[in-house]
């Protein structure tokens, strides 16, 4: 089922320690990874300072784009939980000035989408 979910583009949790080490060159002093999720080759990372979307590109994935979003620029977000026959939960994030969700990501059932919402709410609602 995990392979099937990955092929569908659903996310699964990654160790914050592993991400902290991997992203060390990008993180500023005092910035720590709170939680992260992998979607095939891409990663969604919540730090104590910002949201980072890592987009691996090319056949080998050696090229990557890191999109940083300040929590203060997130105006609203929604979480849709997975149902009985639904394979995924969905997170939508609106960035300041946008009418449609700027970011939309799917998570497999193994991810507690409430944890994702709590981290986002903790930083956005300050």
N, CA, C and O atoms as a printed pandas DataFrame, in Angstrom:
     atom_number atom_name residue_name chain_id  residue_number  x_coord  y_coord  z_coord
0              1         N          UNK        A               1    0.814   -1.193    0.000
1              2        CA          UNK        A               1    0.000    0.000    0.000
2              3         C          UNK        A               1    0.862    1.262    0.000
3              4         O          UNK        A               1    0.494    2.260   -0.620
4              5         N          UNK        A               2    2.012    1.226    0.694
5              6        CA          UNK        A               2    2.879    2.401    0.748
6              7         C          UNK        A               2    3.392    2.767   -0.644
7              8         O          UNK        A               2    3.405    3.940   -1.014
8              9         N          UNK        A               3    3.817    1.754   -1.420
9             10        CA          UNK        A               3    4.283    2.009   -2.780
10            11         C          UNK        A               3    3.153    2.581   -3.618
11            12         O          UNK        A               3    3.360    3.525   -4.380
12            13         N          UNK        A               4    1.957    2.018   -3.482
13            14        CA          UNK        A               4    0.789    2.494   -4.220
14            15         C          UNK        A               4    0.502    3.961   -3.883
15            16         O          UNK        A               4    0.238    4.761   -4.780
16            17         N          UNK        A               5    0.552    4.314   -2.605
17            18        CA          UNK        A               5    0.324    5.697   -2.179
18            19         C          UNK        A               5    1.382    6.619   -2.750
19            20         O          UNK        A               5    1.065    7.727   -3.184
20            21         N          UNK        A               6    2.639    6.184   -2.758
21            22        CA          UNK        A               6    3.719    7.010   -3.321
22            23         C          UNK        A               6    3.498    7.257   -4.804
23            24         O          UNK        A               6    3.716    8.365   -5.293
24            25         N          UNK        A               7    3.067    6.229   -5.517
25            26        CA          UNK        A               7    2.822    6.386   -6.946
26            27         C          UNK        A               7    1.679    7.355   -7.211
27            28         O          UNK        A               7    1.663    8.027   -8.242
28            29         N          UNK        A               8    0.726    7.434   -6.293
29            30        CA          UNK        A               8   -0.383    8.366   -6.443
30            31         C          UNK        A               8   -0.009    9.784   -6.037
31            32         O          UNK        A               8   -0.798   10.709   -6.230
32            33         N          UNK        A               9    1.171    9.967   -5.483
33            34        CA          UNK        A               9    1.605   11.301   -5.104
34            35         C          UNK        A               9    1.259   11.673   -3.679
35            36         O          UNK        A               9    1.265   12.856   -3.337
36            37         N          UNK        A              10    0.962   10.710   -2.846
37            38        CA          UNK        A              10    0.628   10.988   -1.455
38            39         C          UNK        A              10    1.888   11.119   -0.622
39            40         O          UNK        A              10    2.935   10.575   -0.971
40            41         N          UNK        A              11    1.781   11.840    0.472
41            42        CA          UNK        A              11    2.938   12.111    1.320
42            43         C          UNK        A              11    3.018   11.148    2.493
43            44         O          UNK        A              11    2.003   10.625    2.954
44            45         N          UNK        A              12    4.234   10.920    2.969
45            46        CA          UNK        A              12    4.460   10.147    4.191
46            47         C          UNK        A              12    5.485   10.888    5.038
47            48         O          UNK        A              12    6.309   11.637    4.513
48            49         N          UNK        A              13    5.431   10.678    6.345
49            50        CA          UNK        A              13    6.275   11.428    7.277
50            51         C          UNK        A              13    7.751   11.047    7.146
51            52         O          UNK        A              13    8.081    9.906    6.822
52            53         N          UNK        A              14    8.637   12.021    7.404
53            54        CA          UNK        A              14   10.091   11.819    7.406
54            55         C          UNK        A              14   10.621   12.280    8.756
55            56         O          UNK        A              14   10.058   13.178    9.382
56            57         N          UNK        A              15   11.692   11.668    9.193
57            58        CA          UNK        A              15   12.319   12.022   10.463
58            59         C          UNK        A              15   12.821   13.465   10.440
59            60         O          UNK        A              15   13.570   13.844    9.540
60            61         N          UNK        A              16   12.413   14.280   11.430
61            62        CA          UNK        A              16   12.913   15.667   11.496
62            63         C          UNK        A              16   14.441   15.738   11.625
63            64         O          UNK        A              16   15.063   16.655   11.090
64            65         N          UNK        A              17   15.046   14.775   12.332
65            66        CA          UNK        A              17   16.501   14.756   12.479
66            67         C          UNK        A              17   17.195   14.574   11.134
67            68         O          UNK        A              17   18.199   15.227   10.848
68            69         N          UNK        A              18   16.647   13.679   10.311
69            70        CA          UNK        A              18   17.214   13.441    8.983
70            71         C          UNK        A              18   17.108   14.705    8.126
71            72         O          UNK        A              18   18.053   15.075    7.430
72            73         N          UNK        A              19   15.949   15.360    8.187
73            74        CA          UNK        A              19   15.757   16.596    7.418
74            75         C          UNK        A              19   16.642   17.718    7.928
75            76         O          UNK        A              19   17.166   18.504    7.139
76            77         N          UNK        A              20   16.815   17.801    9.241
77            78        CA          UNK        A              20   17.662   18.847    9.840
78            79         C          UNK        A              20   19.084   18.734    9.280
79            80         O          UNK        A              20   19.711   19.738    8.940
80            81         N          UNK        A              21   19.573   17.511    9.192
81            82        CA          UNK        A              21   20.925   17.270    8.669
82            83         C          UNK        A              21   20.998   17.574    7.172
83            84         O          UNK        A              21   21.944   18.206    6.700
84            85         N          UNK        A              22   19.987   17.115    6.436
85            86        CA          UNK        A              22   19.935   17.298    4.994
86            87         C          UNK        A              22   19.846   18.777    4.594
87            88         O          UNK        A              22   20.457   19.203    3.614
88            89         N          UNK        A              23   19.085   19.539    5.361
89            90        CA          UNK        A              23   18.830   20.939    5.022
90            91         C          UNK        A              23   19.752   21.923    5.735
91            92         O          UNK        A              23   19.550   23.134    5.636
92            93         N          UNK        A              24   20.739   21.435    6.437
93            94        CA          UNK        A              24   21.644   22.295    7.207
94            95         C          UNK        A              24   22.152   23.500    6.414
95            96         O          UNK        A              24   22.202   24.597    6.970
96            97         N          UNK        A              25   22.533   23.347    5.136
97            98        CA          UNK        A              25   23.017   24.516    4.389
98            99         C          UNK        A              25   21.943   25.593    4.163
99           100         O          UNK        A              25   22.282   26.755    3.940
100          101         N          UNK        A              26   20.673   25.230    4.216
101          102        CA          UNK        A              26   19.580   26.178    3.969
102          103         C          UNK        A              26   19.061   26.856    5.234
103          104         O          UNK        A              26   18.498   27.949    5.170
104          105         N          UNK        A              27   19.247   26.218    6.364
105          106        CA          UNK        A              27   18.643   26.696    7.602
106          107         C          UNK        A              27   19.474   27.800    8.246
107          108         O          UNK        A              27   20.705   27.766    8.221
108          109         N          UNK        A              28   18.776   28.782    8.826
109          110        CA          UNK        A              28   19.479   29.861    9.512
110          111         C          UNK        A              28   19.740   29.448   10.958
111          112         O          UNK        A              28   19.194   28.455   11.439
112          113         N          UNK        A              29   20.567   30.208   11.634
113          114        CA          UNK        A              29   20.905   29.919   13.026
114          115         C          UNK        A              29   19.627   29.918   13.864
115          116         O          UNK        A              29   18.825   30.850   13.799
116          117         N          UNK        A              30   19.458   28.871   14.638
117          118        CA          UNK        A              30   18.287   28.742   15.504
118          119         C          UNK        A              30   17.069   28.151   14.822
119          120         O          UNK        A              30   16.042   27.948   15.470
120          121         N          UNK        A              31   17.159   27.870   13.533
121          122        CA          UNK        A              31   16.027   27.285   12.813
122          123         C          UNK        A              31   16.069   25.768   12.944
123          124         O          UNK        A              31   17.106   25.147   12.707
124          125         N          UNK        A              32   14.948   25.178   13.319
125          126        CA          UNK        A              32   14.877   23.729   13.477
126          127         C          UNK        A              32   13.696   23.160   12.700
127          128         O          UNK        A              32   12.657   23.807   12.563
128          129         N          UNK        A              33   13.867   21.959   12.201
129          130        CA          UNK        A              33   12.805   21.261   11.485
130          131         C          UNK        A              33   11.841   20.685   12.518
131          132         O          UNK        A              33   12.250   19.960   13.425
132          133         N          UNK        A              34   10.565   21.014   12.373
133          134        CA          UNK        A              34    9.526   20.514   13.269
134          135         C          UNK        A              34    8.970   19.178   12.775
135          136         O          UNK        A              34    8.837   18.220   13.537
136          137         N          UNK        A              35    8.649   19.141   11.479
137          138        CA          UNK        A              35    8.036   17.954   10.880
138          139         C          UNK        A              35    8.209   18.048    9.365
139          140         O          UNK        A              35    8.266   19.149    8.816
140          141         N          UNK        A              36    8.291   16.924    8.699
141          142        CA          UNK        A              36    8.452   16.922    7.251
142          143         C          UNK        A              36    7.732   15.755    6.612
143          144         O          UNK        A              36    7.518   14.723    7.249
144          145         N          UNK        A              37    7.356   15.918    5.353
145          146        CA          UNK        A              37    6.626   14.887    4.628
146          147         C          UNK        A              37    7.190   14.751    3.225
147          148         O          UNK        A              37    7.545   15.743    2.588
148          149         N          UNK        A              38    7.269   13.523    2.750
149          150        CA          UNK        A              38    7.822   13.204    1.435
150          151         C          UNK        A              38    6.688   12.835    0.487
151          152         O          UNK        A              38    5.803   12.053    0.834
152          153         N          UNK        A              39    6.726   13.409   -0.717
153          154        CA          UNK        A              39    5.795   13.048   -1.787
154          155         C          UNK        A              39    6.655   12.645   -2.975
155          156         O          UNK        A              39    7.160   13.500   -3.702
156          157         N          UNK        A              40    6.818   11.365   -3.167
157          158        CA          UNK        A              40    7.709   10.786   -4.175
158          159         C          UNK        A              40    9.108   11.382   -3.993
159          160         O          UNK        A              40    9.837   10.928   -3.112
160          161         N          UNK        A              41    9.516   12.384   -4.792
161          162        CA          UNK        A              41   10.849   12.983   -4.639
162          163         C          UNK        A              41   10.792   14.347   -3.976
163          164         O          UNK        A              41   11.831   14.886   -3.593
164          165         N          UNK        A              42    9.623   14.908   -3.835
165          166        CA          UNK        A              42    9.476   16.238   -3.255
166          167         C          UNK        A              42    9.239   16.142   -1.749
167          168         O          UNK        A              42    8.820   15.101   -1.242
168          169         N          UNK        A              43    9.513   17.245   -1.036
169          170        CA          UNK        A              43    9.389   17.258    0.416
170          171         C          UNK        A              43    8.743   18.548    0.885
171          172         O          UNK        A              43    9.021   19.624    0.356
172          173         N          UNK        A              44    7.876   18.430    1.884
173          174        CA          UNK        A              44    7.260   19.583    2.545
174          175         C          UNK        A              44    7.870   19.619    3.938
175          176         O          UNK        A              44    7.769   18.649    4.690
176          177         N          UNK        A              45    8.503   20.740    4.284
177          178        CA          UNK        A              45    9.201   20.843    5.568
178          179         C          UNK        A              45    8.633   22.027    6.350
179          180         O          UNK        A              45    8.564   23.146    5.843
180          181         N          UNK        A              46    8.230   21.762    7.585
181          182        CA          UNK        A              46    7.787   22.811    8.494
182          183         C          UNK        A              46    8.914   23.051    9.486
183          184         O          UNK        A              46    9.275   22.151   10.244
184          185         N          UNK        A              47    9.474   24.262    9.488
185          186        CA          UNK        A              47   10.485   24.612   10.478
186          187         C          UNK        A              47    9.845   25.555   11.489
187          188         O          UNK        A              47    8.678   25.923   11.353
188          189         N          UNK        A              48   10.603   25.939   12.489
189          190        CA          UNK        A              48   10.085   26.893   13.459
190          191         C          UNK        A              48   10.054   28.317   12.902
191          192         O          UNK        A              48    9.564   29.224   13.575
192          193         N          UNK        A              49   10.566   28.533   11.688
193          194        CA          UNK        A              49   10.634   29.863   11.079
194          195         C          UNK        A              49    9.807   30.006    9.798
195          196         O          UNK        A              49    9.297   31.088    9.510
196          197         N          UNK        A              50    9.671   28.905    9.018
197          198        CA          UNK        A              50    9.045   28.988    7.700
198          199         C          UNK        A              50    8.606   27.615    7.206
199          200         O          UNK        A              50    8.901   26.587    7.815
200          201         N          UNK        A              51    7.899   27.631    6.094
201          202        CA          UNK        A              51    7.514   26.422    5.383
202          203         C          UNK        A              51    8.440   26.321    4.180
203          204         O          UNK        A              51    8.597   27.292    3.440
204          205         N          UNK        A              52    9.053   25.163    3.976
205          206        CA          UNK        A              52    9.957   24.956    2.836
206          207         C          UNK        A              52    9.392   23.835    1.976
207          208         O          UNK        A              52    9.070   22.760    2.482
208          209         N          UNK        A              53    9.273   24.087    0.671
209          210        CA          UNK        A              53    8.864   23.070   -0.283
210          211         C          UNK        A              53   10.080   22.732   -1.135
211          212         O          UNK        A              53   10.583   23.576   -1.875
212          213         N          UNK        A              54   10.545   21.499   -1.027
213          214        CA          UNK        A              54   11.711   21.057   -1.795
214          215         C          UNK        A              54   11.221   20.276   -3.010
215          216         O          UNK        A              54   10.543   19.257   -2.872
216          217         N          UNK        A              55   11.568   20.758   -4.192
217          218        CA          UNK        A              55   11.142   20.158   -5.453
218          219         C          UNK        A              55   12.367   19.597   -6.159
219          220         O          UNK        A              55   13.159   20.347   -6.730
220          221         N          UNK        A              56   12.523   18.267   -6.121
221          222        CA          UNK        A              56   13.628   17.604   -6.827
222          223         C          UNK        A              56   13.299   17.566   -8.300
223          224         O          UNK        A              56   12.171   17.249   -8.678
224          225         N          UNK        A              57   14.286   17.890   -9.152
225          226        CA          UNK        A              57   14.047   17.993  -10.583
226          227         C          UNK        A              57   15.012   17.110  -11.364
227          228         O          UNK        A              57   16.057   16.703  -10.856
228          229         N          UNK        A              58   14.647   16.827  -12.591
229          230        CA          UNK        A              58   15.497   16.032  -13.477
230          231         C          UNK        A              58   15.381   14.551  -13.213
231          232         O          UNK        A              58   14.724   14.121  -12.265
232          233         N          UNK        A              59   16.027   13.777  -14.060
233          234        CA          UNK        A              59   15.956   12.322  -13.938
234          235         C          UNK        A              59   16.621   11.797  -12.668
235          236         O          UNK        A              59   16.131   10.849  -12.054
236          237         N          UNK        A              60   17.726   12.407  -12.277
237          238        CA          UNK        A              60   18.460   11.914  -11.111
238          239         C          UNK        A              60   18.019   12.579   -9.814
239          240         O          UNK        A              60   18.321   12.082   -8.729
240          241         N          UNK        A              61   17.319   13.683   -9.914
241          242        CA          UNK        A              61   16.887   14.400   -8.719
242          243         C          UNK        A              61   18.010   15.176   -8.053
243          244         O          UNK        A              61   17.868   15.621   -6.914
244          245         N          UNK        A              62   19.134   15.343   -8.760
245          246        CA          UNK        A              62   20.262   16.067   -8.167
246          247         C          UNK        A              62   20.043   17.581   -8.188
247          248         O          UNK        A              62   20.659   18.312   -7.411
248          249         N          UNK        A              63   19.173   18.044   -9.071
249          250        CA          UNK        A              63   18.822   19.464   -9.110
250          251         C          UNK        A              63   17.578   19.649   -8.250
251          252         O          UNK        A              63   16.633   18.863   -8.330
252          253         N          UNK        A              64   17.586   20.700   -7.424
253          254        CA          UNK        A              64   16.443   20.921   -6.539
254          255         C          UNK        A              64   16.123   22.402   -6.429
255          256         O          UNK        A              64   17.009   23.255   -6.483
256          257         N          UNK        A              65   14.837   22.688   -6.272
257          258        CA          UNK        A              65   14.375   24.048   -5.988
258          259         C          UNK        A              65   13.790   24.033   -4.587
259          260         O          UNK        A              65   13.028   23.133   -4.235
260          261         N          UNK        A              66   14.149   25.033   -3.787
261          262        CA          UNK        A              66   13.639   25.159   -2.426
262          263         C          UNK        A              66   12.815   26.434   -2.344
263          264         O          UNK        A              66   13.357   27.535   -2.443
264          265         N          UNK        A              67   11.518   26.290   -2.165
265          266        CA          UNK        A              67   10.620   27.429   -2.046
266          267         C          UNK        A              67   10.363   27.676   -0.566
267          268         O          UNK        A              67    9.858   26.796    0.131
268          269         N          UNK        A              68   10.700   28.851   -0.085
269          270        CA          UNK        A              68   10.485   29.224    1.312
270          271         C          UNK        A              68    9.277   30.142    1.408
271          272         O          UNK        A              68    9.157   31.109    0.656
272          273         N          UNK        A              69    8.394   29.833    2.328
273          274        CA          UNK        A              69    7.197   30.637    2.534
274          275         C          UNK        A              69    7.159   31.058    3.996
275          276         O          UNK        A              69    7.094   30.220    4.896
276          277         N          UNK        A              70    7.199   32.345    4.216
277          278        CA          UNK        A              70    7.107   32.861    5.583
278          279         C          UNK        A              70    5.703   32.573    6.107
279          280         O          UNK        A              70    4.715   32.780    5.402
280          281         N          UNK        A              71    5.622   32.101    7.333
281          282        CA          UNK        A              71    4.320   31.794    7.909
282          283         C          UNK        A              71    3.397   33.013    7.906
283          284         O          UNK        A              71    2.181   32.867    7.777
284          285         N          UNK        A              72    3.966   34.219    8.047
285          286        CA          UNK        A              72    3.138   35.425    8.100
286          287         C          UNK        A              72    2.453   35.728    6.767
287          288         O          UNK        A              72    1.487   36.489    6.733
288          289         N          UNK        A              73    2.945   35.138    5.661
289          290        CA          UNK        A              73    2.320   35.378    4.359
290          291         C          UNK        A              73    1.192   34.392    4.066
291          292         O          UNK        A              73    0.506   34.524    3.052
292          293         N          UNK        A              74    0.995   33.414    4.933
293          294        CA          UNK        A              74   -0.101   32.447    4.766
294          295         C          UNK        A              74   -1.355   33.066    5.378
295          296         O          UNK        A              74   -1.404   33.342    6.576
296          297         N          UNK        A              75   -2.373   33.281    4.532
297          298        CA          UNK        A              75   -3.591   33.945    5.005
298          299         C          UNK        A              75   -4.642   32.969    5.505
299          300         O          UNK        A              75   -5.416   33.294    6.406
300          301         N          UNK        A              76   -4.675   31.769    4.924
301          302        CA          UNK        A              76   -5.611   30.744    5.394
302          303         C          UNK        A              76   -5.141   29.378    4.902
303          304         O          UNK        A              76   -4.306   29.274    4.004
304          305         N          UNK        A              77   -5.697   28.342    5.512
305          306        CA          UNK        A              77   -5.366   26.984    5.110
306          307         C          UNK        A              77   -6.531   26.074    5.445
307          308         O          UNK        A              77   -7.354   26.390    6.304
308          309         N          UNK        A              78   -6.594   24.948    4.764
309          310        CA          UNK        A              78   -7.643   23.974    5.053
310          311         C          UNK        A              78   -7.046   22.576    5.037
311          312         O          UNK        A              78   -6.067   22.296    4.344
312          313         N          UNK        A              79   -7.664   21.718    5.817
313          314        CA          UNK        A              79   -7.272   20.313    5.870
314          315         C          UNK        A              79   -8.520   19.484    5.639
315          316         O          UNK        A              79   -9.545   19.686    6.291
316          317         N          UNK        A              80   -8.426   18.557    4.711
317          318        CA          UNK        A              80   -9.527   17.638    4.443
318          319         C          UNK        A              80   -9.049   16.254    4.828
319          320         O          UNK        A              80   -8.062   15.757    4.286
320          321         N          UNK        A              81   -9.746   15.631    5.762
321          322        CA          UNK        A              81   -9.314   14.323    6.250
322          323         C          UNK        A              81   -9.696   13.226    5.257
323          324         O          UNK        A              81  -10.593   13.400    4.433
324          325         N          UNK        A              82   -9.001   12.101    5.352
325          326        CA          UNK        A              82   -9.298   10.944    4.507
326          327         C          UNK        A              82  -10.541   10.251    5.039
327          328         O          UNK        A              82  -10.734   10.146    6.250
328          329         N          UNK        A              83  -11.372    9.785    4.137
329          330        CA          UNK        A              83  -12.580    9.049    4.520
330          331         C          UNK        A              83  -12.320    7.556    4.508
331          332         O          UNK        A              83  -11.187    7.112    4.322
332          333         N          UNK        A              84  -13.368    6.792    4.706
333          334        CA          UNK        A              84  -13.260    5.333    4.750
334          335         C          UNK        A              84  -12.699    4.775    3.447
335          336         O          UNK        A              84  -11.810    3.923    3.467
336          337         N          UNK        A              85  -13.211    5.246    2.324
337          338        CA          UNK        A              85  -12.779    4.730    1.034
338          339         C          UNK        A              85  -11.798    5.663    0.330
339          340         O          UNK        A              85  -11.335    5.380   -0.775
340          341         N          UNK        A              86  -11.497    6.760    0.977
341          342        CA          UNK        A              86  -10.569    7.754    0.452
342          343         C          UNK        A              86   -9.147    7.343    0.812
343          344         O          UNK        A              86   -8.900    6.931    1.945
344          345         N          UNK        A              87   -8.212    7.444   -0.120
345          346        CA          UNK        A              87   -6.821    7.076    0.149
346          347         C          UNK        A              87   -6.004    8.226    0.704
347          348         O          UNK        A              87   -4.874    8.022    1.148
348          349         N          UNK        A              88   -6.554    9.431    0.688
349          350        CA          UNK        A              88   -5.704   10.568    1.012
350          351         C          UNK        A              88   -6.432   11.671    1.765
351          352         O          UNK        A              88   -7.653   11.814    1.688
352          353         N          UNK        A              89   -5.639   12.441    2.492
353          354        CA          UNK        A              89   -6.084   13.685    3.100
354          355         C          UNK        A              89   -5.440   14.797    2.290
355          356         O          UNK        A              89   -4.443   14.568    1.605
356          357         N          UNK        A              90   -5.999   15.997    2.360
357          358        CA          UNK        A              90   -5.479   17.081    1.536
358          359         C          UNK        A              90   -5.246   18.336    2.374
359          360         O          UNK        A              90   -6.045   18.679    3.246
360          361         N          UNK        A              91   -4.145   19.004    2.092
361          362        CA          UNK        A              91   -3.802   20.278    2.710
362          363         C          UNK        A              91   -3.791   21.337    1.619
363          364         O          UNK        A              91   -3.165   21.157    0.575
364          365         N          UNK        A              92   -4.496   22.457    1.869
365          366        CA          UNK        A              92   -4.486   23.588    0.941
366          367         C          UNK        A              92   -4.030   24.814    1.713
367          368         O          UNK        A              92   -4.457   25.055    2.842
368          369         N          UNK        A              93   -3.148   25.589    1.072
369          370        CA          UNK        A              93   -2.611   26.795    1.699
370          371         C          UNK        A              93   -2.779   27.965    0.732
371          372         O          UNK        A              93   -2.449   27.867   -0.450
372          373         N          UNK        A              94   -3.300   29.076    1.262
373          374        CA          UNK        A              94   -3.450   30.305    0.489
374          375         C          UNK        A              94   -2.383   31.297    0.933
375          376         O          UNK        A              94   -2.203   31.543    2.125
376          377         N          UNK        A              95   -1.682   31.859   -0.039
377          378        CA          UNK        A              95   -0.678   32.886    0.222
378          379         C          UNK        A              95   -1.335   34.245    0.004
379          380         O          UNK        A              95   -2.225   34.378   -0.837
380          381         N          UNK        A              96   -0.910   35.232    0.743
381          382        CA          UNK        A              96   -1.446   36.589    0.687
382          383         C          UNK        A              96   -1.688   37.047   -0.748
383          384         O          UNK        A              96   -0.798   36.957   -1.593
384          385         N          UNK        A              97   -2.908   37.543   -1.021
385          386        CA          UNK        A              97   -3.246   38.067   -2.331
386          387         C          UNK        A              97   -3.759   37.045   -3.331
387          388         O          UNK        A              97   -4.170   37.427   -4.427
388          389         N          UNK        A              98   -3.750   35.775   -3.002
389          390        CA          UNK        A              98   -4.184   34.724   -3.930
390          391         C          UNK        A              98   -5.652   34.368   -3.692
391          392         O          UNK        A              98   -6.091   34.264   -2.547
392          393         N          UNK        A              99   -6.415   34.180   -4.781
393          394        CA          UNK        A              99   -7.816   33.777   -4.689
394          395         C          UNK        A              99   -7.957   32.259   -4.554
395          396         O          UNK        A              99   -8.815   31.766   -3.822
396          397         N          UNK        A             100   -7.109   31.538   -5.264
397          398        CA          UNK        A             100   -7.111   30.074   -5.234
398          399         C          UNK        A             100   -5.980   29.599   -4.334
399          400         O          UNK        A             100   -5.038   30.351   -4.082
400          401         N          UNK        A             101   -6.055   28.363   -3.843
401          402        CA          UNK        A             101   -4.949   27.862   -3.013
402          403         C          UNK        A             101   -3.635   27.910   -3.788
403          404         O          UNK        A             101   -3.559   27.453   -4.929
404          405         N          UNK        A             102   -2.611   28.462   -3.163
405          406        CA          UNK        A             102   -1.290   28.537   -3.782
406          407         C          UNK        A             102   -0.606   27.183   -3.733
407          408         O          UNK        A             102    0.183   26.844   -4.615
408          409         N          UNK        A             103   -0.913   26.411   -2.698
409          410        CA          UNK        A             103   -0.292   25.104   -2.485
410          411         C          UNK        A             103   -1.386   24.096   -2.160
411          412         O          UNK        A             103   -2.272   24.372   -1.351
412          413         N          UNK        A             104   -1.323   22.940   -2.786
413          414        CA          UNK        A             104   -2.263   21.864   -2.507
414          415         C          UNK        A             104   -1.474   20.558   -2.498
415          416         O          UNK        A             104   -0.863   20.189   -3.501
416          417         N          UNK        A             105   -1.488   19.861   -1.365
417          418        CA          UNK        A             105   -0.717   18.620   -1.233
418          419         C          UNK        A             105   -1.600   17.525   -0.662
419          420         O          UNK        A             105   -2.453   17.780    0.189
420          421         N          UNK        A             106   -1.387   16.292   -1.141
421          422        CA          UNK        A             106   -2.128   15.133   -0.656
422          423         C          UNK        A             106   -1.257   14.298    0.272
423          424         O          UNK        A             106   -0.054   14.156    0.051
424          425         N          UNK        A             107   -1.871   13.751    1.303
425          426        CA          UNK        A             107   -1.179   12.924    2.291
426          427         C          UNK        A             107   -1.862   11.564    2.384
427          428         O          UNK        A             107   -3.090   11.479    2.351
428          429         N          UNK        A             108   -1.063   10.497    2.502
429          430        CA          UNK        A             108   -1.671    9.186    2.645
430          431         C          UNK        A             108   -2.219    9.008    4.060
431          432         O          UNK        A             108   -1.966    9.833    4.938
432          433         N          UNK        A             109   -2.964    7.935    4.273
433          434        CA          UNK        A             109   -3.629    7.709    5.565
434          435         C          UNK        A             109   -2.650    7.513    6.715
435          436         O          UNK        A             109   -3.032    7.674    7.874
436          437         N          UNK        A             110   -1.406    7.170    6.428
437          438        CA          UNK        A             110   -0.435    6.949    7.510
438          439         C          UNK        A             110   -0.022    8.259    8.174
439          440         O          UNK        A             110    0.515    8.250    9.282
440          441         N          UNK        A             111   -0.269    9.389    7.502
441          442        CA          UNK        A             111    0.067   10.701    8.053
442          443         C          UNK        A             111   -1.140   11.218    8.831
443          444         O          UNK        A             111   -2.259   11.240    8.317
444          445         N          UNK        A             112   -0.903   11.631   10.067
445          446        CA          UNK        A             112   -1.960   12.230   10.861
446          447         C          UNK        A             112   -2.086   13.683   10.419
447          448         O          UNK        A             112   -1.291   14.533   10.823
448          449         N          UNK        A             113   -3.082   13.963    9.594
449          450        CA          UNK        A             113   -3.246   15.290    9.014
450          451         C          UNK        A             113   -3.524   16.338   10.093
451          452         O          UNK        A             113   -3.298   17.528    9.875
452          453         N          UNK        A             114   -4.008   15.902   11.242
453          454        CA          UNK        A             114   -4.221   16.831   12.354
454          455         C          UNK        A             114   -2.886   17.352   12.887
455          456         O          UNK        A             114   -2.795   18.500   13.321
456          457         N          UNK        A             115   -1.853   16.510   12.856
457          458        CA          UNK        A             115   -0.512   16.957   13.261
458          459         C          UNK        A             115    0.004   18.034   12.311
459          460         O          UNK        A             115    0.603   19.019   12.744
460          461         N          UNK        A             116   -0.230   17.842   11.025
461          462        CA          UNK        A             116    0.179   18.827   10.017
462          463         C          UNK        A             116   -0.539   20.147   10.293
463          464         O          UNK        A             116    0.081   21.211   10.297
464          465         N          UNK        A             117   -1.838   20.070   10.520
465          466        CA          UNK        A             117   -2.646   21.257   10.795
466          467         C          UNK        A             117   -2.193   21.956   12.066
467          468         O          UNK        A             117   -2.164   23.186   12.116
468          469         N          UNK        A             118   -1.840   21.194   13.092
469          470        CA          UNK        A             118   -1.393   21.791   14.360
470          471         C          UNK        A             118   -0.098   22.575   14.189
471          472         O          UNK        A             118    0.033   23.679   14.718
472          473         N          UNK        A             119    0.855   22.016   13.456
473          474        CA          UNK        A             119    2.127   22.709   13.228
474          475         C          UNK        A             119    1.871   23.993   12.443
475          476         O          UNK        A             119    2.389   25.053   12.792
476          477         N          UNK        A             120    1.073   23.893   11.385
477          478        CA          UNK        A             120    0.767   25.067   10.577
478          479         C          UNK        A             120    0.022   26.114   11.416
479          480         O          UNK        A             120    0.363   27.296   11.369
480          481         N          UNK        A             121   -0.966   25.702   12.163
481          482        CA          UNK        A             121   -1.734   26.630   12.989
482          483         C          UNK        A             121   -0.839   27.285   14.046
483          484         O          UNK        A             121   -0.972   28.478   14.316
484          485         N          UNK        A             122    0.054   26.524   14.631
485          486        CA          UNK        A             122    0.950   27.057   15.664
486          487         C          UNK        A             122    1.735   28.248   15.145
487          488         O          UNK        A             122    1.879   29.247   15.850
488          489         N          UNK        A             123    2.241   28.158   13.927
489          490        CA          UNK        A             123    3.079   29.223   13.386
490          491         C          UNK        A             123    2.295   30.312   12.672
491          492         O          UNK        A             123    2.666   31.483   12.752
492          493         N          UNK        A             124    1.226   29.959   11.980
493          494        CA          UNK        A             124    0.456   30.945   11.228
494          495         C          UNK        A             124   -0.382   31.820   12.165
495          496         O          UNK        A             124   -0.527   33.020   11.929
496          497         N          UNK        A             125   -0.923   31.233   13.206
497          498        CA          UNK        A             125   -1.846   31.955   14.079
498          499         C          UNK        A             125   -1.176   32.700   15.232
499          500         O          UNK        A             125   -1.860   33.106   16.172
500          501         N          UNK        A             126    0.103   32.884   15.186
501          502        CA          UNK        A             126    0.822   33.627   16.240
502          503         C          UNK        A             126    0.413   35.058   16.273
503          504         O          UNK        A             126    0.915   35.825   17.095
